[in-house]
Amino acid sequence: MMPVVLWTDALVFLLLALAVGFALYASRHEHLRAPWRRVARSRVGMGALVVLSFYVLIGLLDTLHFRLPLADPAPGAANPSAERRFAPEVLSVFDYWARPLRQRQEKTYSAPFATHLFVKEAITQPDGSVVRDFPRLQYGGRHLKDPNQRGWDIFGTALRGLTEGLAVWGLITLQVLWSMAQRRGLALSAVYEEVRDGRTELPWRTALGGLALMLVLGFVAGELALKYHILGTDKVGEDVFFQALKSIRTGLVIGTLTTLVMLPAAVLLGIMAGYFRGWVDDVIQYLYTTLNAIPSVLLIAAAILMLQVYMANNADQFESLVERADLRLLFLCLILGVTSWTGLCRLLRGEALKLREADYVQAGAALGVGHFAILGRHILPNVLHIVLITLVLDFSGLVLAEAVLSYINIGVDPTMNSWGNMINSARLELARDPVVWWSLAAAFLFMFTLVLAANLFADVVRDAFDPRLRGAR
Amino acid sequence: MSAYILRRLLYAVPILIGVNLLTFVLFFVLNSPDEMARMQLGEKRVTAAAISNWKQEHGYDRPLLFNDKATGLAKVTDTIFFQRSVKLFAFDFGSSDDGRNIGYDISQRMWPSLAIAVPVLLVGLAINISLALFIVFFRATYLDLGAVVLLVAMMSISGLFYIIGGQFLMSKMFHLVPISGYDTGIEAWKFLILPVIVGVVGGVGSGVRWYRTLFLEEVSKDYVRTARAKGLSERRVLFRHVLGNALIPILTGVVVVLPLLFMGSLITESFFGIPGLGSYTIDAISNQDFAIVRAMVFLGAVLYILGLLLTDISYTLVDPRVRLQ
């Protein structure tokens, strides 16, 4: 197995490292730790966090890419010492894990849980005659001898998933309760009662309840997906459930990497403009007003068109389709970052203008501390909360923006799984009669859940970090 | 005041020059006319003659910035930069890659865009503000909580789904209005009503939430307490005092988008087949017609700057404490 690190993978790992670093930094600083404690104490925040962590888990699994080795050459082959060959296809751990979903392609559309294809075909009967009917699916419900047993089979399978989910949940819950009891020196039953009545400091009841829901849903969906196409198949017969899951990574990457890309510019320029004032401020203000004046969709469109032309002319530079799509995703993050750093920059400039008049900054300057030391030691730590709030608030907007951009063909590569691409292709399917609705429904469901959780989480974070708003809502 | 406006207009000039240079670099330097020709001609292996022919037809055969072959002033004016970018300042947009006059197209297509954007703005404003006041009236009750949850849920739905859902419900299920299309004159209302409804409903989530916070901030101020102490009813306090004082931020938000209404919405117009500027831009993007995209970028920048200026002026009209100098 040969690991492959795509550009966005590397940046996601960097982001992860930064997040861990920030967590360590925050845990040692009370003014950063206190708001996070408030976030953790909020029931809504905890519920949203559980949902988000499931998404993040799938996204991360989908970020570990590798190439499988090809089968070993025969033992007596000419040169056994030759280096091992690898399959050209780049897979992710998630692809590998969800292999059954990925590989079981039907011929074309099939409805959720269907056992038969959605369109009629000429079928040759055993006796040689040909009838036009809906053929059985190759994979969906193949294990059923009689398609009429489907209802009971689905029920039974779902029940098995439910039991498994509850079992896993029970183990985790027991582990959590046990460690809580250990730490506080209480009996297990006492801790259980506290959690049950919602008397714990952190809303463990909500967290564990959310976990139960997600685990049960996950296991039921997983068990059923092994036997059926639970969200149907698309035009080329690919499993829609798999596509929706694959799209999670795209959405997360766009939502997080974009901010990562814009962050250095926005923070540096913003606090510099506010701190130095004078011509530095003028130049930076001019820069962001100019960029702001250009309608962002057009700027993105222009940039993506450039990239397409470049890729078409230099096709030999890109080894595989995956790399190409990945580069386009990265480029999209870059250009989205370019259009979205201005808002944060303006906020930070205003805050830095205020902070530079603060006594401790003035005192530092009077003692002869250098400008950049002041910026790094006093101004930057004091604007971190604004940065954080903006990052969390922007996330859901970016996920939604991806869908719109992909719809007008200036988003991610058409070969890449994304909710925008799913919606885009589903649009024409709505005009069919009878309607093919499941791709659209799947994209809606997965996107809505992520954006809703992100919005709720963002609200909690903003309330916790922005002292002005505390208690206002 | 007029001196202030004049200065702001002068301040806009360097910004527009910046926008213009940026688009010039994007559209001509990074993406040379040769590549544009190749893309428009569509073939992977087009002949050099065809390319130069295409460039000549569309006026891209000049040098980019400086023409040594010309004499006198033409050294500067007979270039792509002057012909294609500087002329934008005079709102001379030139012709698109398929030979149509862009300025004429824009003047024709801005009316359908306005016909959707203005009702969406006005109806949306009325509905959002009244809903927000209603929620604020019941603040800190379960109704308030439920409404906020609902609003967040509505915000989390992508605009695409509002459009698709609206088309599906109104046109396919109940056959109330045509799915898409446009008509001239008074008959257009049939085609406009669905996009307007979708636009309003799609904006309710974030709109109402924003106005709600605005009103809540206002409600906690001292003058509201005074008004209540005076014995005014809660309804009167909200509608007279709170709404009146919250008008300033509301107006700020509205005025800044007014000029941009011309540009229309890319997504709505292309979904509903409305021949406005939004669908014009989208078509240009998908046809890779850079002349149109460039014109729209410039127009957007001009309108944005106009919006900022109008906002400042509107402050003085609404709030006598603000004085521009």
Short mmCIF file of N, CA, C and O in Angstrom, two decimals, chain A residues 56-164:
data_model
loop_
_atom_site.label_atom_id
_atom_site.label_comp_id
_atom_site.label_asym_id
_atom_site.label_seq_id
_atom_site.Cartn_x
_atom_site.Cartn_y
_atom_site.Cartn_z
N VAL A 56 -17.13 14.97 10.61
CA VAL A 56 -15.68 15.14 10.55
C VAL A 56 -14.98 13.79 10.44
O VAL A 56 -14.03 13.63 9.68
N LEU A 57 -15.50 12.81 11.18
CA LEU A 57 -14.89 11.49 11.15
C LEU A 57 -14.92 10.93 9.73
O LEU A 57 -13.90 10.45 9.21
N ILE A 58 -16.07 10.99 9.10
CA ILE A 58 -16.17 10.48 7.73
C ILE A 58 -15.26 11.28 6.80
O ILE A 58 -14.55 10.73 5.96
N GLY A 59 -15.27 12.61 6.99
CA GLY A 59 -14.42 13.46 6.15
C GLY A 59 -12.95 13.10 6.32
O GLY A 59 -12.21 13.03 5.33
N LEU A 60 -12.53 12.83 7.54
CA LEU A 60 -11.12 12.51 7.76
C LEU A 60 -10.77 11.15 7.18
O LEU A 60 -9.71 10.97 6.58
N LEU A 61 -11.67 10.17 7.35
CA LEU A 61 -11.42 8.86 6.76
C LEU A 61 -11.28 8.99 5.25
O LEU A 61 -10.48 8.30 4.61
N ASP A 62 -12.01 9.92 4.69
CA ASP A 62 -12.00 10.10 3.25
C ASP A 62 -10.79 10.92 2.80
O ASP A 62 -10.58 11.14 1.63
N THR A 63 -10.03 11.39 3.77
CA THR A 63 -8.88 12.24 3.44
C THR A 63 -7.59 11.43 3.41
O THR A 63 -6.60 11.87 2.84
N LEU A 64 -7.60 10.26 4.04
CA LEU A 64 -6.41 9.40 4.03
C LEU A 64 -6.40 8.62 2.72
O LEU A 64 -7.14 7.67 2.56
N HIS A 65 -5.57 9.08 1.79
CA HIS A 65 -5.57 8.43 0.47
C HIS A 65 -4.40 7.46 0.32
O HIS A 65 -3.36 7.63 0.94
N PHE A 66 -4.61 6.47 -0.49
CA PHE A 66 -3.52 5.53 -0.78
C PHE A 66 -3.79 4.84 -2.10
O PHE A 66 -4.88 4.97 -2.67
N ARG A 67 -2.80 4.13 -2.58
CA ARG A 67 -2.97 3.30 -3.78
C ARG A 67 -2.67 1.87 -3.42
O ARG A 67 -1.69 1.58 -2.75
N LEU A 68 -3.55 0.99 -3.85
CA LEU A 68 -3.37 -0.42 -3.53
C LEU A 68 -2.28 -1.02 -4.39
O LEU A 68 -2.13 -0.64 -5.55
N PRO A 69 -1.49 -1.98 -3.83
CA PRO A 69 -0.52 -2.67 -4.68
C PRO A 69 -1.24 -3.58 -5.65
O PRO A 69 -2.29 -4.14 -5.34
N LEU A 70 -0.67 -3.72 -6.81
CA LEU A 70 -1.22 -4.68 -7.76
C LEU A 70 -0.81 -6.07 -7.30
O LEU A 70 0.11 -6.23 -6.51
N ALA A 71 -1.50 -7.05 -7.82
CA ALA A 71 -1.20 -8.42 -7.43
C ALA A 71 0.27 -8.73 -7.72
O ALA A 71 0.83 -8.23 -8.70
N ASP A 72 0.90 -9.51 -6.82
CA ASP A 72 2.31 -9.84 -7.02
C ASP A 72 2.53 -10.57 -8.33
O ASP A 72 1.70 -11.38 -8.74
N PRO A 73 3.65 -10.28 -8.97
CA PRO A 73 3.93 -11.04 -10.19
C PRO A 73 4.16 -12.51 -9.83
O PRO A 73 4.53 -12.82 -8.70
N ALA A 74 3.94 -13.33 -10.80
CA ALA A 74 4.11 -14.76 -10.55
C ALA A 74 5.52 -15.03 -10.02
O ALA A 74 6.47 -14.33 -10.38
N PRO A 75 5.66 -16.04 -9.11
CA PRO A 75 6.95 -16.26 -8.46
C PRO A 75 8.11 -16.43 -9.44
O PRO A 75 9.19 -15.94 -9.20
N GLY A 76 7.88 -17.11 -10.53
CA GLY A 76 8.98 -17.37 -11.45
C GLY A 76 9.14 -16.30 -12.50
O GLY A 76 9.74 -16.55 -13.55
N ALA A 77 8.62 -15.12 -12.26
CA ALA A 77 8.66 -14.08 -13.28
C ALA A 77 10.09 -13.62 -13.52
O ALA A 77 11.01 -13.94 -12.77
N ALA A 78 10.27 -12.89 -14.61
CA ALA A 78 11.60 -12.54 -15.08
C ALA A 78 12.44 -11.82 -14.01
O ALA A 78 13.54 -12.25 -13.69
N ASN A 79 11.91 -10.74 -13.48
CA ASN A 79 12.71 -10.05 -12.46
C ASN A 79 11.87 -9.84 -11.20
O ASN A 79 11.17 -8.85 -11.06
N PRO A 80 11.93 -10.77 -10.30
CA PRO A 80 11.14 -10.66 -9.06
C PRO A 80 11.61 -9.50 -8.19
O PRO A 80 10.89 -9.06 -7.32
N SER A 81 12.82 -9.01 -8.45
CA SER A 81 13.32 -7.93 -7.60
C SER A 81 12.76 -6.58 -8.00
O SER A 81 12.95 -5.59 -7.30
N ALA A 82 12.08 -6.53 -9.15
CA ALA A 82 11.54 -5.24 -9.59
C ALA A 82 10.62 -4.67 -8.52
O ALA A 82 9.97 -5.40 -7.78
N GLU A 83 10.57 -3.35 -8.42
CA GLU A 83 9.77 -2.77 -7.36
C GLU A 83 8.29 -3.07 -7.57
O GLU A 83 7.84 -3.31 -8.68
N ARG A 84 7.57 -3.03 -6.46
CA ARG A 84 6.16 -3.39 -6.54
C ARG A 84 5.41 -2.35 -7.33
O ARG A 84 5.69 -1.16 -7.25
N ARG A 85 4.43 -2.81 -8.05
CA ARG A 85 3.61 -1.89 -8.84
C ARG A 85 2.35 -1.56 -8.06
O ARG A 85 1.87 -2.36 -7.27
N PHE A 86 1.84 -0.35 -8.30
CA PHE A 86 0.62 0.05 -7.59
C PHE A 86 -0.47 0.37 -8.58
O PHE A 86 -0.21 0.84 -9.68
N ALA A 87 -1.67 0.11 -8.14
CA ALA A 87 -2.83 0.41 -8.99
C ALA A 87 -2.89 1.91 -9.23
O ALA A 87 -2.56 2.70 -8.33
N PRO A 88 -3.27 2.33 -10.40
CA PRO A 88 -3.31 3.77 -10.68
C PRO A 88 -4.41 4.48 -9.91
O PRO A 88 -4.36 5.69 -9.73
N GLU A 89 -5.38 3.73 -9.44
CA GLU A 89 -6.53 4.35 -8.80
C GLU A 89 -6.20 4.81 -7.38
O GLU A 89 -5.65 4.06 -6.59
N VAL A 90 -6.52 6.07 -7.08
CA VAL A 90 -6.29 6.59 -5.73
C VAL A 90 -7.54 6.36 -4.90
O VAL A 90 -8.63 6.78 -5.28
N LEU A 91 -7.37 5.65 -3.80
CA LEU A 91 -8.52 5.37 -2.93
C LEU A 91 -8.31 6.05 -1.60
O LEU A 91 -7.20 6.42 -1.23
N SER A 92 -9.40 6.22 -0.88
CA SER A 92 -9.26 6.71 0.49
C SER A 92 -9.65 5.58 1.42
O SER A 92 -10.25 4.59 0.99
N VAL A 93 -9.30 5.74 2.68
CA VAL A 93 -9.66 4.71 3.65
C VAL A 93 -11.17 4.51 3.64
O VAL A 93 -11.67 3.39 3.73
N PHE A 94 -11.88 5.62 3.46
CA PHE A 94 -13.34 5.51 3.44
C PHE A 94 -13.81 4.70 2.23
O PHE A 94 -14.69 3.86 2.36
N ASP A 95 -13.19 4.97 1.07
CA ASP A 95 -13.54 4.18 -0.13
C ASP A 95 -13.37 2.70 0.14
O ASP A 95 -14.20 1.87 -0.23
N TYR A 96 -12.22 2.40 0.77
CA TYR A 96 -11.89 1.01 1.00
C TYR A 96 -12.88 0.38 1.97
O TYR A 96 -13.36 -0.72 1.77
N TRP A 97 -13.20 1.15 3.00
CA TRP A 97 -14.10 0.68 4.04
C TRP A 97 -15.50 0.47 3.47
O TRP A 97 -16.18 -0.50 3.78
N ALA A 98 -15.95 1.39 2.62
CA ALA A 98 -17.30 1.32 2.05
C ALA A 98 -17.27 0.67 0.67
O ALA A 98 -18.07 1.00 -0.19
N ARG A 99 -16.31 -0.22 0.47
CA ARG A 99 -16.15 -0.93 -0.79
C ARG A 99 -17.46 -1.48 -1.37
O ARG A 99 -17.74 -1.30 -2.54
N PRO A 100 -18.25 -2.17 -0.52
CA PRO A 100 -19.48 -2.74 -1.11
C PRO A 100 -20.36 -1.69 -1.76
O PRO A 100 -20.93 -1.91 -2.82
N LEU A 101 -20.41 -0.52 -1.13
CA LEU A 101 -21.25 0.55 -1.69
C LEU A 101 -20.68 1.05 -3.00
O LEU A 101 -21.39 1.37 -3.93
N ARG A 102 -19.34 1.14 -3.03
CA ARG A 102 -18.70 1.75 -4.19
C ARG A 102 -18.76 0.82 -5.40
O ARG A 102 -18.92 1.27 -6.53
N GLN A 103 -18.61 -0.46 -5.14
CA GLN A 103 -18.42 -1.37 -6.26
C GLN A 103 -19.72 -1.89 -6.84
O GLN A 103 -19.74 -2.37 -7.97
N ARG A 104 -20.79 -1.82 -6.05
CA ARG A 104 -22.02 -2.43 -6.56
C ARG A 104 -22.78 -1.46 -7.44
O ARG A 104 -23.67 -0.76 -6.99
N GLN A 105 -22.41 -1.41 -8.69
CA GLN A 105 -23.07 -0.49 -9.62
C GLN A 105 -24.20 -1.19 -10.35
O GLN A 105 -24.02 -2.28 -10.87
N GLU A 106 -25.34 -0.54 -10.35
CA GLU A 106 -26.44 -1.06 -11.15
C GLU A 106 -26.31 -0.51 -12.56
O GLU A 106 -25.36 0.20 -12.88
N LYS A 107 -27.32 -0.82 -13.38
CA LYS A 107 -27.25 -0.34 -14.76
C LYS A 107 -27.64 1.13 -14.84
O LYS A 107 -26.99 1.93 -15.49
N THR A 108 -28.72 1.49 -14.16
CA THR A 108 -29.15 2.89 -14.18
C THR A 108 -30.01 3.17 -12.95
O THR A 108 -29.84 2.50 -11.93
N TYR A 109 -30.95 4.10 -13.04
CA TYR A 109 -31.75 4.49 -11.87
C TYR A 109 -32.42 3.31 -11.19
O TYR A 109 -32.93 2.41 -11.85
N SER A 110 -32.42 3.36 -9.85
CA SER A 110 -33.32 2.49 -9.12
C SER A 110 -33.74 3.25 -7.88
O SER A 110 -32.97 4.03 -7.32
N ALA A 111 -34.96 3.04 -7.46
CA ALA A 111 -35.50 3.80 -6.33
C ALA A 111 -34.89 3.29 -5.03
O ALA A 111 -34.34 2.19 -4.99
N PRO A 112 -35.00 4.06 -3.95
CA PRO A 112 -34.52 3.58 -2.66
C PRO A 112 -35.17 2.25 -2.30
O PRO A 112 -36.37 2.07 -2.49
N PHE A 113 -34.35 1.32 -1.81
CA PHE A 113 -34.80 0.00 -1.36
C PHE A 113 -35.44 -0.82 -2.47
O PHE A 113 -36.13 -1.79 -2.20
N ALA A 114 -35.23 -0.42 -3.71
CA ALA A 114 -35.90 -1.14 -4.78
C ALA A 114 -35.24 -2.49 -5.00
O ALA A 114 -34.08 -2.70 -4.66
N THR A 115 -35.99 -3.40 -5.55
CA THR A 115 -35.41 -4.66 -5.98
C THR A 115 -35.39 -4.75 -7.49
O THR A 115 -34.78 -5.65 -8.06
N HIS A 116 -36.09 -3.81 -8.11
CA HIS A 116 -36.14 -3.81 -9.57
C HIS A 116 -35.65 -2.48 -10.10
O HIS A 116 -35.72 -1.46 -9.42
N LEU A 117 -35.19 -2.52 -11.33
CA LEU A 117 -34.71 -1.31 -11.97
C LEU A 117 -35.86 -0.34 -12.18
O LEU A 117 -37.03 -0.73 -12.18
N PHE A 118 -35.53 0.94 -12.36
CA PHE A 118 -36.55 1.96 -12.45
C PHE A 118 -37.12 2.06 -13.87
O PHE A 118 -38.19 2.62 -14.07
N VAL A 119 -36.39 1.56 -14.83
CA VAL A 119 -36.87 1.65 -16.22
C VAL A 119 -37.07 0.25 -16.78
O VAL A 119 -36.40 -0.70 -16.40
N LYS A 120 -38.01 0.16 -17.70
CA LYS A 120 -38.31 -1.14 -18.29
C LYS A 120 -37.23 -1.53 -19.29
O LYS A 120 -36.61 -0.67 -19.91
N GLU A 121 -37.02 -2.81 -19.41
CA GLU A 121 -36.05 -3.32 -20.36
C GLU A 121 -36.61 -4.57 -21.00
O GLU A 121 -37.51 -5.20 -20.46
N ALA A 122 -36.04 -4.92 -22.12
CA ALA A 122 -36.43 -6.17 -22.75
C ALA A 122 -35.71 -7.30 -22.02
O ALA A 122 -34.49 -7.30 -21.92
N ILE A 123 -36.49 -8.22 -21.45
CA ILE A 123 -35.89 -9.33 -20.71
C ILE A 123 -36.19 -10.62 -21.44
O ILE A 123 -37.34 -10.88 -21.84
N THR A 124 -35.17 -11.42 -21.58
CA THR A 124 -35.39 -12.72 -22.21
C THR A 124 -35.80 -13.71 -21.14
O THR A 124 -35.08 -13.92 -20.16
N GLN A 125 -36.97 -14.29 -21.30
CA GLN A 125 -37.46 -15.27 -20.34
C GLN A 125 -36.72 -16.59 -20.55
O GLN A 125 -36.11 -16.81 -21.59
N PRO A 126 -36.80 -17.47 -19.53
CA PRO A 126 -36.14 -18.79 -19.69
C PRO A 126 -36.64 -19.54 -20.92
O PRO A 126 -35.88 -20.29 -21.52
N ASP A 127 -37.90 -19.33 -21.29
CA ASP A 127 -38.42 -20.09 -22.42
C ASP A 127 -38.09 -19.42 -23.75
O ASP A 127 -38.57 -19.84 -24.81
N GLY A 128 -37.30 -18.35 -23.71
CA GLY A 128 -36.86 -17.76 -24.96
C GLY A 128 -37.68 -16.56 -25.40
O GLY A 128 -37.24 -15.79 -26.25
N SER A 129 -38.88 -16.37 -24.83
CA SER A 129 -39.69 -15.23 -25.24
C SER A 129 -39.13 -13.96 -24.58
O SER A 129 -38.43 -14.01 -23.58
N VAL A 130 -39.45 -12.82 -25.19
CA VAL A 130 -38.93 -11.56 -24.68
C VAL A 130 -40.10 -10.71 -24.19
O VAL A 130 -41.08 -10.53 -24.89
N VAL A 131 -39.98 -10.24 -22.95
CA VAL A 131 -41.01 -9.34 -22.43
C VAL A 131 -40.35 -8.03 -22.01
O VAL A 131 -39.18 -8.01 -21.67
N ARG A 132 -41.14 -6.97 -22.02
CA ARG A 132 -40.62 -5.68 -21.51
C ARG A 132 -41.11 -5.53 -20.08
O ARG A 132 -42.29 -5.47 -19.82
N ASP A 133 -40.18 -5.53 -19.18
CA ASP A 133 -40.56 -5.39 -17.78
C ASP A 133 -39.40 -4.74 -17.01
O ASP A 133 -38.35 -4.46 -17.59
N PHE A 134 -39.63 -4.52 -15.70
CA PHE A 134 -38.55 -4.00 -14.87
C PHE A 134 -37.65 -5.15 -14.46
O PHE A 134 -38.12 -6.05 -13.74
N PRO A 135 -36.41 -5.17 -14.86
CA PRO A 135 -35.56 -6.29 -14.46
C PRO A 135 -35.15 -6.20 -13.00
O PRO A 135 -35.15 -5.12 -12.41
N ARG A 136 -34.80 -7.37 -12.43
CA ARG A 136 -34.27 -7.37 -11.06
C ARG A 136 -32.95 -6.62 -11.02
O ARG A 136 -32.19 -6.60 -11.98
N LEU A 137 -32.66 -6.00 -9.88
CA LEU A 137 -31.38 -5.32 -9.73
C LEU A 137 -30.27 -6.35 -9.59
O LEU A 137 -30.50 -7.46 -9.11
N GLN A 138 -29.07 -5.95 -9.97
CA GLN A 138 -27.94 -6.87 -9.85
C GLN A 138 -27.55 -7.06 -8.40
O GLN A 138 -27.11 -8.12 -8.01
N TYR A 139 -27.62 -5.99 -7.61
CA TYR A 139 -27.14 -6.07 -6.23
C TYR A 139 -28.22 -5.77 -5.20
O TYR A 139 -28.31 -6.44 -4.19
N GLY A 140 -29.03 -4.73 -5.46
CA GLY A 140 -30.03 -4.33 -4.47
C GLY A 140 -31.04 -5.44 -4.26
O GLY A 140 -31.78 -5.80 -5.17
N GLY A 141 -31.08 -5.98 -3.04
CA GLY A 141 -32.05 -7.02 -2.70
C GLY A 141 -31.83 -8.31 -3.45
O GLY A 141 -32.77 -9.08 -3.65
N ARG A 142 -30.57 -8.58 -3.84
CA ARG A 142 -30.32 -9.80 -4.61
C ARG A 142 -30.53 -11.05 -3.78
O ARG A 142 -30.89 -12.11 -4.30
N HIS A 143 -30.31 -10.91 -2.45
CA HIS A 143 -30.39 -12.09 -1.59
C HIS A 143 -31.82 -12.58 -1.43
O HIS A 143 -32.04 -13.67 -0.93
N LEU A 144 -32.80 -11.76 -1.83
CA LEU A 144 -34.19 -12.16 -1.65
C LEU A 144 -34.60 -13.13 -2.76
O LEU A 144 -34.41 -12.84 -3.93
N LYS A 145 -35.20 -14.25 -2.32
CA LYS A 145 -35.72 -15.16 -3.34
C LYS A 145 -36.99 -14.58 -3.95
O LYS A 145 -37.19 -14.59 -5.14
N ASP A 146 -37.81 -14.06 -3.05
CA ASP A 146 -39.07 -13.48 -3.50
C ASP A 146 -39.07 -12.01 -3.10
O ASP A 146 -39.01 -11.69 -1.92
N PRO A 147 -39.13 -11.10 -4.08
CA PRO A 147 -39.08 -9.68 -3.76
C PRO A 147 -40.19 -9.23 -2.82
O PRO A 147 -40.09 -8.19 -2.19
N ASN A 148 -41.24 -10.03 -2.69
CA ASN A 148 -42.33 -9.63 -1.81
C ASN A 148 -41.96 -9.73 -0.34
O ASN A 148 -42.63 -9.19 0.52
N GLN A 149 -40.87 -10.44 -0.05
CA GLN A 149 -40.43 -10.53 1.35
C GLN A 149 -39.68 -9.29 1.79
O GLN A 149 -39.21 -9.22 2.91
N ARG A 150 -39.56 -8.33 0.89
CA ARG A 150 -38.69 -7.20 1.14
C ARG A 150 -39.00 -6.49 2.46
O ARG A 150 -38.11 -6.18 3.24
N GLY A 151 -40.30 -6.25 2.72
CA GLY A 151 -40.68 -5.50 3.91
C GLY A 151 -40.13 -6.13 5.18
O GLY A 151 -39.50 -5.46 5.99
N TRP A 152 -40.34 -7.45 5.33
CA TRP A 152 -39.86 -8.13 6.53
C TRP A 152 -38.34 -8.12 6.60
O TRP A 152 -37.76 -7.98 7.67
N ASP A 153 -37.73 -8.28 5.44
CA ASP A 153 -36.27 -8.33 5.42
C ASP A 153 -35.70 -6.99 5.86
O ASP A 153 -34.76 -6.93 6.65
N ILE A 154 -36.31 -5.90 5.35
CA ILE A 154 -35.84 -4.58 5.76
C ILE A 154 -36.02 -4.39 7.24
O ILE A 154 -35.12 -3.94 7.96
N PHE A 155 -37.18 -4.84 7.75
CA PHE A 155 -37.47 -4.70 9.16
C PHE A 155 -36.44 -5.45 9.99
O PHE A 155 -35.85 -4.92 10.94
N GLY A 156 -36.18 -6.69 9.60
CA GLY A 156 -35.24 -7.52 10.34
C GLY A 156 -33.85 -6.92 10.33
O GLY A 156 -33.16 -6.85 11.36
N THR A 157 -33.42 -6.48 9.13
CA THR A 157 -32.07 -5.91 9.02
C THR A 157 -31.95 -4.65 9.84
O THR A 157 -30.93 -4.43 10.52
N ALA A 158 -33.00 -3.83 9.78
CA ALA A 158 -32.96 -2.58 10.55
C ALA A 158 -32.89 -2.90 12.03
O ALA A 158 -32.15 -2.24 12.78
N LEU A 159 -33.62 -3.91 12.44
CA LEU A 159 -33.61 -4.31 13.85
C LEU A 159 -32.21 -4.73 14.27
O LEU A 159 -31.73 -4.40 15.36
N ARG A 160 -31.53 -5.45 13.38
CA ARG A 160 -30.18 -5.89 13.70
C ARG A 160 -29.27 -4.66 13.84
O ARG A 160 -28.47 -4.57 14.77
N GLY A 161 -29.42 -3.73 12.90
CA GLY A 161 -28.62 -2.50 12.98
C GLY A 161 -28.88 -1.76 14.27
O GLY A 161 -27.96 -1.30 14.94
N LEU A 162 -30.15 -1.72 14.64
CA LEU A 162 -30.55 -1.03 15.87
C LEU A 162 -29.88 -1.66 17.08
O LEU A 162 -29.30 -0.99 17.93
N THR A 163 -29.92 -2.99 17.13
CA THR A 163 -29.31 -3.68 18.27
C THR A 163 -27.82 -3.41 18.30
O THR A 163 -27.26 -3.14 19.37
N GLU A 164 -27.19 -3.52 17.15
CA GLU A 164 -25.74 -3.29 17.12
C GLU A 164 -25.41 -1.87 17.58
O GLU A 164 -24.50 -1.66 18.38
#
